[in-house]
mmCIF file of C-alpha atoms and ligand atoms in Angstrom:
data_model
loop_
_atom_site.group_PDB
_atom_site.id
_atom_site.type_symbol
_atom_site.label_atom_id
_atom_site.label_comp_id
_atom_site.label_asym_id
_atom_site.label_seq_id
_atom_site.Cartn_x
_atom_site.Cartn_y
_atom_site.Cartn_z
ATOM 1 C CA UNK A 1 0.000 0.000 0.000
ATOM 2 C CA UNK A 2 1.355 3.411 -0.934
ATOM 3 C CA UNK A 3 0.278 6.158 1.462
ATOM 4 C CA UNK A 4 0.703 9.880 0.912
ATOM 5 C CA UNK A 5 0.852 11.723 4.245
ATOM 6 C CA UNK A 6 0.055 15.432 4.018
ATOM 7 C CA UNK A 7 1.254 17.641 6.866
ATOM 8 C CA UNK A 8 2.207 21.280 7.242
ATOM 9 C CA UNK A 9 1.766 22.556 10.789
ATOM 10 C CA UNK A 10 3.386 21.850 14.156
ATOM 11 C CA UNK A 11 0.650 19.697 15.721
ATOM 12 C CA UNK A 12 0.510 17.617 12.538
ATOM 13 C CA UNK A 13 4.207 16.768 12.755
ATOM 14 C CA UNK A 14 3.653 15.423 16.265
ATOM 15 C CA UNK A 15 0.568 13.387 15.306
ATOM 16 C CA UNK A 16 2.208 12.078 12.137
ATOM 17 C CA UNK A 17 5.312 11.040 14.097
ATOM 18 C CA UNK A 18 3.207 8.582 16.113
ATOM 19 C CA UNK A 19 1.574 6.985 13.080
ATOM 20 C CA UNK A 20 4.676 7.137 10.882
ATOM 21 C CA UNK A 21 6.550 4.850 13.274
ATOM 22 C CA UNK A 22 3.822 2.240 12.841
ATOM 23 C CA UNK A 23 3.615 2.719 9.064
ATOM 24 C CA UNK A 24 7.390 2.364 8.680
ATOM 25 C CA UNK A 25 7.328 -0.935 10.568
ATOM 26 C CA UNK A 26 4.566 -2.365 8.379
ATOM 27 C CA UNK A 27 5.619 -4.668 5.538
ATOM 28 C CA UNK A 28 4.454 -3.801 2.030
ATOM 29 C CA UNK A 29 3.546 -0.269 3.082
ATOM 30 C CA UNK A 30 5.334 2.812 1.768
ATOM 31 C CA UNK A 31 4.806 6.282 3.141
ATOM 32 C CA UNK A 32 5.477 9.368 1.035
ATOM 33 C CA UNK A 33 5.569 12.532 3.144
ATOM 34 C CA UNK A 34 4.419 15.850 1.730
ATOM 35 C CA UNK A 35 5.085 19.007 3.762
ATOM 36 C CA UNK A 36 2.960 21.885 2.505
ATOM 37 C CA UNK A 37 5.282 24.457 4.094
ATOM 38 C CA UNK A 38 2.505 26.086 6.170
ATOM 39 C CA UNK A 39 4.829 26.206 9.199
ATOM 40 C CA UNK A 40 8.357 26.907 8.042
ATOM 41 C CA UNK A 41 10.385 28.436 10.921
ATOM 42 C CA UNK A 42 13.059 25.994 12.078
ATOM 43 C CA UNK A 43 11.567 25.864 15.584
ATOM 44 C CA UNK A 44 8.045 25.300 14.227
ATOM 45 C CA UNK A 45 8.997 22.614 11.696
ATOM 46 C CA UNK A 46 12.541 21.269 11.254
ATOM 47 C CA UNK A 47 13.075 20.602 14.959
ATOM 48 C CA UNK A 48 10.134 18.169 15.011
ATOM 49 C CA UNK A 49 11.401 16.136 12.061
ATOM 50 C CA UNK A 50 14.816 15.881 13.705
ATOM 51 C CA UNK A 51 13.877 15.075 17.289
ATOM 52 C CA UNK A 52 10.808 12.915 16.590
ATOM 53 C CA UNK A 53 12.708 11.055 13.872
ATOM 54 C CA UNK A 54 10.092 11.680 11.225
ATOM 55 C CA UNK A 55 11.471 10.771 7.798
ATOM 56 C CA UNK A 56 12.484 13.828 5.755
ATOM 57 C CA UNK A 57 9.593 15.028 3.585
ATOM 58 C CA UNK A 58 9.671 13.728 0.020
ATOM 59 C CA UNK A 59 8.001 16.959 -1.084
ATOM 60 C CA UNK A 60 8.041 20.448 0.380
ATOM 61 C CA UNK A 61 5.573 22.726 -1.351
ATOM 62 C CA UNK A 62 6.773 25.848 0.479
ATOM 63 C CA UNK A 63 3.339 27.429 0.550
ATOM 64 C CA UNK A 64 3.158 29.797 3.527
ATOM 65 C CA UNK A 65 2.312 33.261 4.704
ATOM 66 C CA UNK A 66 -0.692 33.828 2.433
ATOM 67 C CA UNK A 67 -4.351 34.543 3.093
ATOM 68 C CA UNK A 68 -6.533 31.490 3.762
ATOM 69 C CA UNK A 69 -7.912 31.289 0.241
ATOM 70 C CA UNK A 70 -4.592 31.833 -1.517
ATOM 71 C CA UNK A 71 -2.797 29.377 0.730
ATOM 72 C CA UNK A 72 -5.414 26.636 0.387
ATOM 73 C CA UNK A 73 -5.697 27.208 -3.366
ATOM 74 C CA UNK A 74 -1.970 26.977 -4.029
ATOM 75 C CA UNK A 75 -1.652 23.903 -1.875
ATOM 76 C CA UNK A 76 -4.567 22.279 -3.678
ATOM 77 C CA UNK A 77 -2.947 22.791 -7.065
ATOM 78 C CA UNK A 78 0.491 21.598 -5.993
ATOM 79 C CA UNK A 79 -0.854 18.561 -4.122
ATOM 80 C CA UNK A 80 -2.803 17.577 -7.229
ATOM 81 C CA UNK A 81 0.472 17.437 -9.202
ATOM 82 C CA UNK A 82 2.009 15.166 -6.579
ATOM 83 C CA UNK A 83 -1.063 12.913 -6.673
ATOM 84 C CA UNK A 84 -0.761 12.613 -10.457
ATOM 85 C CA UNK A 85 2.920 11.692 -10.136
ATOM 86 C CA UNK A 86 2.772 9.379 -7.126
ATOM 87 C CA UNK A 87 -0.631 7.718 -7.612
ATOM 88 C CA UNK A 88 -0.989 6.744 -3.931
ATOM 89 C CA UNK A 89 -3.549 4.193 -2.738
ATOM 90 C CA UNK A 90 -4.573 6.475 0.096
ATOM 91 C CA UNK A 91 -4.047 10.002 1.411
ATOM 92 C CA UNK A 92 -3.660 10.656 5.144
ATOM 93 C CA UNK A 93 -4.554 14.063 6.546
ATOM 94 C CA UNK A 94 -4.419 15.296 10.138
ATOM 95 C CA UNK A 95 -6.395 17.771 12.190
ATOM 96 C CA UNK A 96 -7.873 21.012 10.939
ATOM 97 C CA UNK A 97 -5.453 23.286 9.095
ATOM 98 C CA UNK A 98 -5.493 24.631 5.546
ATOM 99 C CA UNK A 99 -3.062 21.808 4.674
ATOM 100 C CA UNK A 100 -5.640 19.285 5.898
ATOM 101 C CA UNK A 101 -8.408 20.722 3.769
ATOM 102 C CA UNK A 102 -6.248 21.158 0.670
ATOM 103 C CA UNK A 103 -5.005 17.564 0.938
ATOM 104 C CA UNK A 104 -8.470 16.099 1.397
ATOM 105 C CA UNK A 105 -9.963 18.135 -1.453
ATOM 106 C CA UNK A 106 -7.179 17.373 -3.915
ATOM 107 C CA UNK A 107 -7.438 13.645 -3.199
ATOM 108 C CA UNK A 108 -11.226 13.251 -3.159
ATOM 109 C CA UNK A 109 -11.524 14.979 -6.542
ATOM 110 C CA UNK A 110 -9.142 12.426 -8.025
ATOM 111 C CA UNK A 111 -11.005 9.553 -6.325
ATOM 112 C CA UNK A 112 -8.077 8.742 -4.061
ATOM 113 C CA UNK A 113 -9.423 7.505 -0.695
ATOM 114 C CA UNK A 114 -8.831 9.959 2.152
ATOM 115 C CA UNK A 115 -8.292 9.046 5.801
ATOM 116 C CA UNK A 116 -8.774 11.864 8.312
ATOM 117 C CA UNK A 117 -6.989 11.508 11.642
ATOM 118 C CA UNK A 118 -8.674 13.454 14.456
ATOM 119 C CA UNK A 119 -12.035 13.437 12.709
ATOM 120 C CA UNK A 120 -15.336 14.592 14.202
ATOM 121 C CA UNK A 121 -14.130 17.380 16.453
ATOM 122 C CA UNK A 122 -16.375 20.402 16.595
ATOM 123 C CA UNK A 123 -16.264 23.714 18.417
ATOM 124 C CA UNK A 124 -19.581 24.782 16.816
ATOM 125 C CA UNK A 125 -17.936 28.137 16.237
ATOM 126 C CA UNK A 126 -17.975 28.688 12.489
ATOM 127 C CA UNK A 127 -15.883 31.831 12.781
ATOM 128 C CA UNK A 128 -12.866 29.634 13.486
ATOM 129 C CA UNK A 129 -11.041 28.760 10.255
ATOM 130 C CA UNK A 130 -10.208 25.404 11.843
ATOM 131 C CA UNK A 131 -13.913 24.562 12.240
ATOM 132 C CA UNK A 132 -14.579 25.057 8.528
ATOM 133 C CA UNK A 133 -11.516 22.976 7.656
ATOM 134 C CA UNK A 134 -12.672 20.134 9.926
ATOM 135 C CA UNK A 135 -16.223 19.994 8.676
ATOM 136 C CA UNK A 136 -15.249 20.022 5.002
ATOM 137 C CA UNK A 137 -12.446 17.514 5.496
ATOM 138 C CA UNK A 138 -14.701 15.114 7.377
ATOM 139 C CA UNK A 139 -17.329 15.240 4.663
ATOM 140 C CA UNK A 140 -14.708 14.632 1.949
ATOM 141 C CA UNK A 141 -13.068 11.703 3.748
ATOM 142 C CA UNK A 142 -13.632 7.968 3.337
ATOM 143 C CA UNK A 143 -12.147 6.873 6.647
ATOM 144 C CA UNK A 144 -12.798 9.026 9.700
ATOM 145 C CA UNK A 145 -10.615 8.179 12.677
ATOM 146 C CA UNK A 146 -12.149 9.706 15.798
ATOM 147 C CA UNK A 147 -10.262 10.272 19.039
ATOM 148 C CA UNK A 148 -13.381 10.417 21.255
ATOM 149 C CA UNK A 149 -16.951 9.189 21.479
ATOM 150 C CA UNK A 150 -18.136 12.795 21.266
ATOM 151 C CA UNK A 151 -16.390 13.064 17.898
ATOM 152 C CA UNK A 152 -18.207 9.920 16.733
ATOM 153 C CA UNK A 153 -21.537 11.388 17.854
ATOM 154 C CA UNK A 154 -20.805 14.648 16.017
ATOM 155 C CA UNK A 155 -20.218 12.798 12.745
ATOM 156 C CA UNK A 156 -23.355 10.678 13.194
ATOM 157 C CA UNK A 157 -25.441 13.751 13.766
ATOM 158 C CA UNK A 158 -24.111 15.228 10.499
ATOM 159 C CA UNK A 159 -25.285 12.142 8.642
ATOM 160 C CA UNK A 160 -21.877 10.672 7.825
ATOM 161 C CA UNK A 161 -22.337 6.971 7.004
ATOM 162 C CA UNK A 162 -21.590 4.701 9.941
ATOM 163 C CA UNK A 163 -19.162 2.505 8.017
ATOM 164 C CA UNK A 164 -16.758 5.403 7.530
ATOM 165 C CA UNK A 165 -16.540 6.241 11.251
ATOM 166 C CA UNK A 166 -13.998 4.543 13.517
ATOM 167 C CA UNK A 167 -13.335 5.278 17.182
ATOM 168 C CA UNK A 168 -9.591 4.695 17.582
ATOM 169 C CA UNK A 169 -8.370 6.897 20.470
ATOM 170 C CA UNK A 170 -5.975 9.785 20.178
ATOM 171 C CA UNK A 171 -2.642 9.602 18.346
ATOM 172 C CA UNK A 172 -1.441 12.465 20.582
ATOM 173 C CA UNK A 173 -1.751 10.104 23.523
ATOM 174 C CA UNK A 174 0.488 7.645 21.635
ATOM 175 C CA UNK A 175 3.008 10.430 21.009
ATOM 176 C CA UNK A 176 2.961 11.670 24.617
ATOM 177 C CA UNK A 177 3.534 8.154 25.993
ATOM 178 C CA UNK A 178 6.320 7.331 23.564
ATOM 179 C CA UNK A 179 8.248 10.591 23.698
ATOM 180 C CA UNK A 180 7.851 11.119 27.473
ATOM 181 C CA UNK A 181 10.900 8.883 27.965
ATOM 182 C CA UNK A 182 12.942 11.318 25.889
ATOM 183 C CA UNK A 183 11.791 14.561 27.560
ATOM 184 C CA UNK A 184 14.525 17.170 27.699
ATOM 185 C CA UNK A 185 14.985 20.291 29.830
ATOM 186 C CA UNK A 186 14.919 23.368 27.590
ATOM 187 C CA UNK A 187 17.746 25.859 27.901
ATOM 188 C CA UNK A 188 16.223 29.175 28.982
ATOM 189 C CA UNK A 189 17.487 32.577 27.851
ATOM 190 C CA UNK A 190 19.408 34.744 30.305
ATOM 191 C CA UNK A 191 16.495 37.131 30.880
ATOM 192 C CA UNK A 192 14.392 34.222 32.198
ATOM 193 C CA UNK A 193 15.606 33.219 35.663
ATOM 194 C CA UNK A 194 13.137 30.321 36.180
ATOM 195 C CA UNK A 195 14.701 27.102 37.470
ATOM 196 C CA UNK A 196 11.793 24.948 36.201
ATOM 197 C CA UNK A 197 12.018 23.054 39.480
ATOM 198 C CA UNK A 198 10.011 25.694 41.385
ATOM 199 C CA UNK A 199 6.328 26.273 40.587
ATOM 200 C CA UNK A 200 5.533 27.934 37.268
ATOM 201 C CA UNK A 201 2.591 28.153 34.904
ATOM 202 C CA UNK A 202 3.031 27.041 31.300
ATOM 203 C CA UNK A 203 1.045 29.181 28.866
ATOM 204 C CA UNK A 204 0.621 29.219 25.084
ATOM 205 C CA UNK A 205 -1.489 31.428 22.868
ATOM 206 C CA UNK A 206 -1.848 31.368 19.118
ATOM 207 C CA UNK A 207 -5.494 31.112 17.989
ATOM 208 C CA UNK A 208 -6.317 33.846 15.490
ATOM 209 C CA UNK A 209 -9.476 34.736 17.450
ATOM 210 C CA UNK A 210 -7.218 35.794 20.366
ATOM 211 C CA UNK A 211 -4.066 37.065 18.680
ATOM 212 C CA UNK A 212 -5.769 39.012 15.888
ATOM 213 C CA UNK A 213 -8.098 40.903 18.214
ATOM 214 C CA UNK A 214 -6.115 43.622 20.048
ATOM 215 C CA UNK A 215 -8.771 43.941 22.738
ATOM 216 C CA UNK A 216 -8.692 40.214 23.511
ATOM 217 C CA UNK A 217 -4.926 40.004 23.427
ATOM 218 C CA UNK A 218 -4.684 42.899 25.858
ATOM 219 C CA UNK A 219 -7.275 41.401 28.225
ATOM 220 C CA UNK A 220 -5.456 38.061 28.243
ATOM 221 C CA UNK A 221 -2.047 39.597 28.874
ATOM 222 C CA UNK A 222 -3.458 41.824 31.619
ATOM 223 C CA UNK A 223 -4.802 38.718 33.343
ATOM 224 C CA UNK A 224 -1.521 36.845 32.863
ATOM 225 C CA UNK A 225 0.442 39.775 34.273
ATOM 226 C CA UNK A 226 -1.779 39.789 37.356
ATOM 227 C CA UNK A 227 -1.487 36.017 37.871
ATOM 228 C CA UNK A 228 2.276 36.073 37.354
ATOM 229 C CA UNK A 229 2.611 38.080 40.564
ATOM 230 C CA UNK A 230 1.583 34.890 42.380
ATOM 231 C CA UNK A 231 3.160 32.240 40.127
ATOM 232 C CA UNK A 232 5.659 32.976 37.347
ATOM 233 C CA UNK A 233 4.434 32.269 33.830
ATOM 234 C CA UNK A 234 6.504 30.837 31.001
ATOM 235 C CA UNK A 235 5.188 31.373 27.475
ATOM 236 C CA UNK A 236 6.844 29.603 24.548
ATOM 237 C CA UNK A 237 5.444 32.089 22.079
ATOM 238 C CA UNK A 238 4.108 31.269 18.638
ATOM 239 C CA UNK A 239 5.617 33.573 15.951
ATOM 240 C CA UNK A 240 2.145 35.006 15.209
ATOM 241 C CA UNK A 241 1.658 35.985 18.857
ATOM 242 C CA UNK A 242 5.045 37.686 19.036
ATOM 243 C CA UNK A 243 4.287 39.595 15.852
ATOM 244 C CA UNK A 244 0.915 40.795 17.149
ATOM 245 C CA UNK A 245 2.370 41.830 20.510
ATOM 246 C CA UNK A 246 5.016 43.869 18.693
ATOM 247 C CA UNK A 247 2.426 45.430 16.375
ATOM 248 C CA UNK A 248 0.380 46.505 19.394
ATOM 249 C CA UNK A 249 3.435 47.986 21.073
ATOM 250 C CA UNK A 250 2.888 45.904 24.218
ATOM 251 C CA UNK A 251 5.999 45.616 26.404
ATOM 252 C CA UNK A 252 5.855 42.176 28.000
ATOM 253 C CA UNK A 253 9.437 42.379 29.235
ATOM 254 C CA UNK A 254 8.296 45.094 31.647
ATOM 255 C CA UNK A 255 6.187 42.518 33.533
ATOM 256 C CA UNK A 256 8.660 40.961 35.904
ATOM 257 C CA UNK A 257 7.321 37.407 36.221
ATOM 258 C CA UNK A 258 5.996 36.836 32.700
ATOM 259 C CA UNK A 259 8.582 35.264 30.420
ATOM 260 C CA UNK A 260 8.183 35.008 26.664
ATOM 261 C CA UNK A 261 10.579 32.563 25.040
ATOM 262 C CA UNK A 262 10.860 31.129 21.518
ATOM 263 C CA UNK A 263 8.810 28.028 20.710
ATOM 264 C CA UNK A 264 10.396 24.890 22.121
ATOM 265 C CA UNK A 265 10.665 21.405 20.612
ATOM 266 C CA UNK A 266 8.202 18.704 21.594
ATOM 267 C CA UNK A 267 10.650 16.874 23.892
ATOM 268 C CA UNK A 268 11.234 20.135 25.740
ATOM 269 C CA UNK A 269 7.514 20.810 25.837
ATOM 270 C CA UNK A 270 6.984 17.493 27.584
ATOM 271 C CA UNK A 271 9.572 18.493 30.182
ATOM 272 C CA UNK A 272 7.700 21.757 30.772
ATOM 273 C CA UNK A 273 4.371 19.958 30.981
ATOM 274 C CA UNK A 274 5.724 17.546 33.551
ATOM 275 C CA UNK A 275 7.188 20.281 35.710
ATOM 276 C CA UNK A 276 4.596 23.040 35.591
ATOM 277 C CA UNK A 277 1.797 23.491 38.110
ATOM 278 C CA UNK A 278 -0.886 24.606 35.688
ATOM 279 C CA UNK A 279 -1.420 25.053 31.952
ATOM 280 C CA UNK A 280 -3.138 28.103 30.427
ATOM 281 C CA UNK A 281 -3.694 27.872 26.700
ATOM 282 C CA UNK A 282 -5.859 28.313 23.642
ATOM 283 C CA UNK A 283 -4.170 25.342 21.936
ATOM 284 C CA UNK A 284 -6.183 22.228 21.192
ATOM 285 C CA UNK A 285 -3.254 19.855 21.630
ATOM 286 C CA UNK A 286 -1.996 21.381 24.851
ATOM 287 C CA UNK A 287 -5.360 20.990 26.577
ATOM 288 C CA UNK A 288 -5.049 17.245 26.169
ATOM 289 C CA UNK A 289 -1.364 17.135 26.990
ATOM 290 C CA UNK A 290 -2.103 18.916 30.283
ATOM 291 C CA UNK A 291 -4.430 16.007 31.014
ATOM 292 C CA UNK A 292 -1.892 13.370 29.886
ATOM 293 C CA UNK A 293 0.602 14.836 32.351
ATOM 294 C CA UNK A 294 -1.949 15.332 35.167
ATOM 295 C CA UNK A 295 -1.986 19.122 35.134
ATOM 296 C CA UNK A 296 -5.070 21.310 35.512
ATOM 297 C CA UNK A 297 -5.782 23.451 32.469
ATOM 298 C CA UNK A 298 -7.431 26.813 31.916
ATOM 299 C CA UNK A 299 -8.536 27.289 28.326
ATOM 300 C CA UNK A 300 -8.440 30.837 27.007
ATOM 301 C CA UNK A 301 -11.413 30.355 24.727
ATOM 302 C CA UNK A 302 -15.192 30.306 25.001
ATOM 303 C CA UNK A 303 -15.531 26.752 23.736
ATOM 304 C CA UNK A 304 -13.451 23.630 23.263
ATOM 305 C CA UNK A 305 -13.549 20.577 21.025
ATOM 306 C CA UNK A 306 -12.298 18.497 23.970
ATOM 307 C CA UNK A 307 -15.495 18.730 26.006
ATOM 308 C CA UNK A 308 -14.776 15.636 28.084
ATOM 309 C CA UNK A 309 -11.920 17.486 29.811
ATOM 310 C CA UNK A 310 -14.343 20.145 30.988
ATOM 311 C CA UNK A 311 -16.937 17.545 32.023
ATOM 312 C CA UNK A 312 -14.307 15.776 34.129
ATOM 313 C CA UNK A 313 -13.226 19.009 35.845
ATOM 314 C CA UNK A 314 -9.688 18.884 34.353
ATOM 315 C CA UNK A 315 -10.207 21.936 32.185
ATOM 316 C CA UNK A 316 -11.996 25.225 32.787
ATOM 317 C CA UNK A 317 -13.123 27.479 29.944
ATOM 318 C CA UNK A 318 -12.160 31.020 30.879
ATOM 319 C CA UNK A 319 -12.744 32.933 27.658
ATOM 320 C CA UNK A 320 -10.535 35.942 27.054
ATOM 321 C CA UNK A 321 -11.892 38.415 29.571
ATOM 322 C CA UNK A 322 -9.440 39.523 32.292
ATOM 323 C CA UNK A 323 -11.849 38.990 35.180
ATOM 324 C CA UNK A 324 -13.064 35.600 33.999
ATOM 325 C CA UNK A 325 -9.464 34.426 33.603
ATOM 326 C CA UNK A 326 -8.620 35.573 37.131
ATOM 327 C CA UNK A 327 -11.725 33.788 38.417
ATOM 328 C CA UNK A 328 -10.729 30.619 36.580
ATOM 329 C CA UNK A 329 -7.237 30.821 38.036
ATOM 330 C CA UNK A 330 -8.641 31.128 41.554
ATOM 331 C CA UNK A 331 -10.800 28.056 40.910
ATOM 332 C CA UNK A 332 -8.155 25.870 39.239
ATOM 333 C CA UNK A 333 -4.977 26.771 41.077
ATOM 334 C CA UNK A 334 -4.282 23.922 43.471
ATOM 335 C CA UNK A 335 -7.602 22.229 42.683
ATOM 336 C CA UNK A 336 -7.446 18.472 43.296
ATOM 337 C CA UNK A 337 -8.380 16.715 40.096
ATOM 338 C CA UNK A 338 -8.946 13.064 39.340
ATOM 339 C CA UNK A 339 -6.971 12.258 36.189
ATOM 340 C CA UNK A 340 -7.550 8.506 36.320
ATOM 341 C CA UNK A 341 -10.309 8.226 33.708
ATOM 342 C CA UNK A 342 -8.893 7.082 30.401
ATOM 343 C CA UNK A 343 -10.435 9.681 28.095
ATOM 344 C CA UNK A 344 -8.256 9.254 25.013
ATOM 345 C CA UNK A 345 -7.536 5.549 24.709
ATOM 346 C CA UNK A 346 -4.556 3.582 25.907
ATOM 347 C CA UNK A 347 -1.912 4.972 23.570
ATOM 348 C CA UNK A 348 -2.678 2.448 20.832
ATOM 349 C CA UNK A 349 -4.509 4.679 18.377
ATOM 350 C CA UNK A 350 -1.796 4.389 15.705
ATOM 351 C CA UNK A 351 -1.887 0.596 15.735
ATOM 352 C CA UNK A 352 -5.675 0.595 15.540
ATOM 353 C CA UNK A 353 -5.570 3.006 12.600
ATOM 354 C CA UNK A 354 -3.010 0.797 10.855
ATOM 355 C CA UNK A 355 -5.350 -2.201 11.186
ATOM 356 C CA UNK A 356 -8.171 -0.246 9.579
ATOM 357 C CA UNK A 357 -5.887 0.937 6.755
ATOM 358 C CA UNK A 358 -4.800 -2.621 6.042
ATOM 359 C CA UNK A 359 -8.414 -3.818 6.069
ATOM 360 C CA UNK A 360 -9.312 -1.016 3.656
ATOM 361 C CA UNK A 361 -6.494 -1.888 1.264
ATOM 362 C CA UNK A 362 -7.518 -5.554 1.301
ATOM 363 C CA UNK A 363 -11.067 -4.701 0.180
HETATM 364 N N1 UDP B 401 4.203 22.575 21.118
HETATM 365 C C1 UDP B 401 5.575 22.456 21.097
HETATM 366 N N2 UDP B 401 6.325 23.567 21.362
HETATM 367 C C2 UDP B 401 5.775 24.778 21.633
HETATM 368 C C3 UDP B 401 4.358 24.881 21.662
HETATM 369 C C4 UDP B 401 3.600 23.772 21.385
HETATM 370 O O1 UDP B 401 6.108 21.376 20.854
HETATM 371 O O2 UDP B 401 6.522 25.738 21.859
HETATM 372 C C5 UDP B 401 3.388 21.385 20.829
HETATM 373 C C6 UDP B 401 2.391 21.048 21.894
HETATM 374 O O3 UDP B 401 2.998 20.303 22.908
HETATM 375 C C7 UDP B 401 1.342 20.270 21.116
HETATM 376 C C8 UDP B 401 1.354 20.961 19.780
HETATM 377 O O4 UDP B 401 2.601 21.650 19.681
HETATM 378 O O5 UDP B 401 1.730 18.934 20.939
HETATM 379 C C9 UDP B 401 0.193 21.903 19.718
HETATM 380 O O6 UDP B 401 0.340 22.718 18.653
HETATM 381 P P1 UDP B 401 -0.453 24.091 18.528
HETATM 382 O O7 UDP B 401 -0.781 24.602 19.857
HETATM 383 O O8 UDP B 401 0.373 24.920 17.609
HETATM 384 O O9 UDP B 401 -1.758 23.684 17.710
HETATM 385 P P2 UDP B 401 -3.182 23.115 18.110
HETATM 386 O O10 UDP B 401 -2.993 21.911 18.957
HETATM 387 O O11 UDP B 401 -3.927 24.204 18.793
HETATM 388 O O12 UDP B 401 -3.809 22.764 16.800
#
């Protein structure tokens, strides 16, 4: 079986690393990796290929830094060329980015079966570009691999045929379990005096709805500044967030216990997750990783696709308003949480997906 894996953004490299290890070990299966170029900074892309031992991409389309339509359109055209040349038996797409949608669309139009990893997630907020990407990708896909029962229910309620839907668990759980053994302490810049052995909060922020709205960004940073007086906050900052902060003329370095650093690699992220006291984020992946590493999480959004975390009291939705974030912090800081329920499978999602792919190719 010849599989074309289409990836382009940081969380996709991590998810693909888990499944790629299983694909590589499978006889009579070849994986061709196509990197769309959506994330291109060394610390948003190259580092993951190196440290997670993902095979070098066979194709790099170098499509980045454009508007949504232009980016998706160019990817679509270039992926179509690769499909003509490679003639894969199946295309694998991950998550909810423009790369995901472009890959699924290019393949379905050429009648190449599409498998969507992390299918069925919904925020029910259609203003999020990710939500549109997810819905369209799910409806274009032949095999929908869902991480949670909620995701399965979402697809059923949209009328997706039952035979396409498979509950497999979360490949991010596989990745977290496997790479936890290799966790590595990140070197911190001189201006950041944290030891990482004393309490600190780990925060990330990159969703367009937060970074591209100056009012929201200001509210969030005001709340973080306030909280950092009690517990220092470390923020491995997404390039988009840094850019927006600079554009707004906000001076984060003036806040003494709030430390912005460059994005870290995944192995370093695991170290930070293990050692922090609390996670504050608008990232989808990090909400789950907080849970994998038994840390309470405050989500800086109004809704989440990972509703089971909220239902189990592991995650609190705080929105972007300063006061509601401070209230959430008061509620979550030092809250005792039961992390024992196995919400995302047992770390065997990749193997289960492989079984389904083999069954599909035998049909
Ligand atoms: N991540 C990382 N280094 C960082 C920030 C995030 O390795 O500096 C990892 C994080 O642990 C998670 C993934 O990137 O596995 C999440 O990516 P992101 O937040 O960009 O996207 P989302 O999950 O929201 O789609």
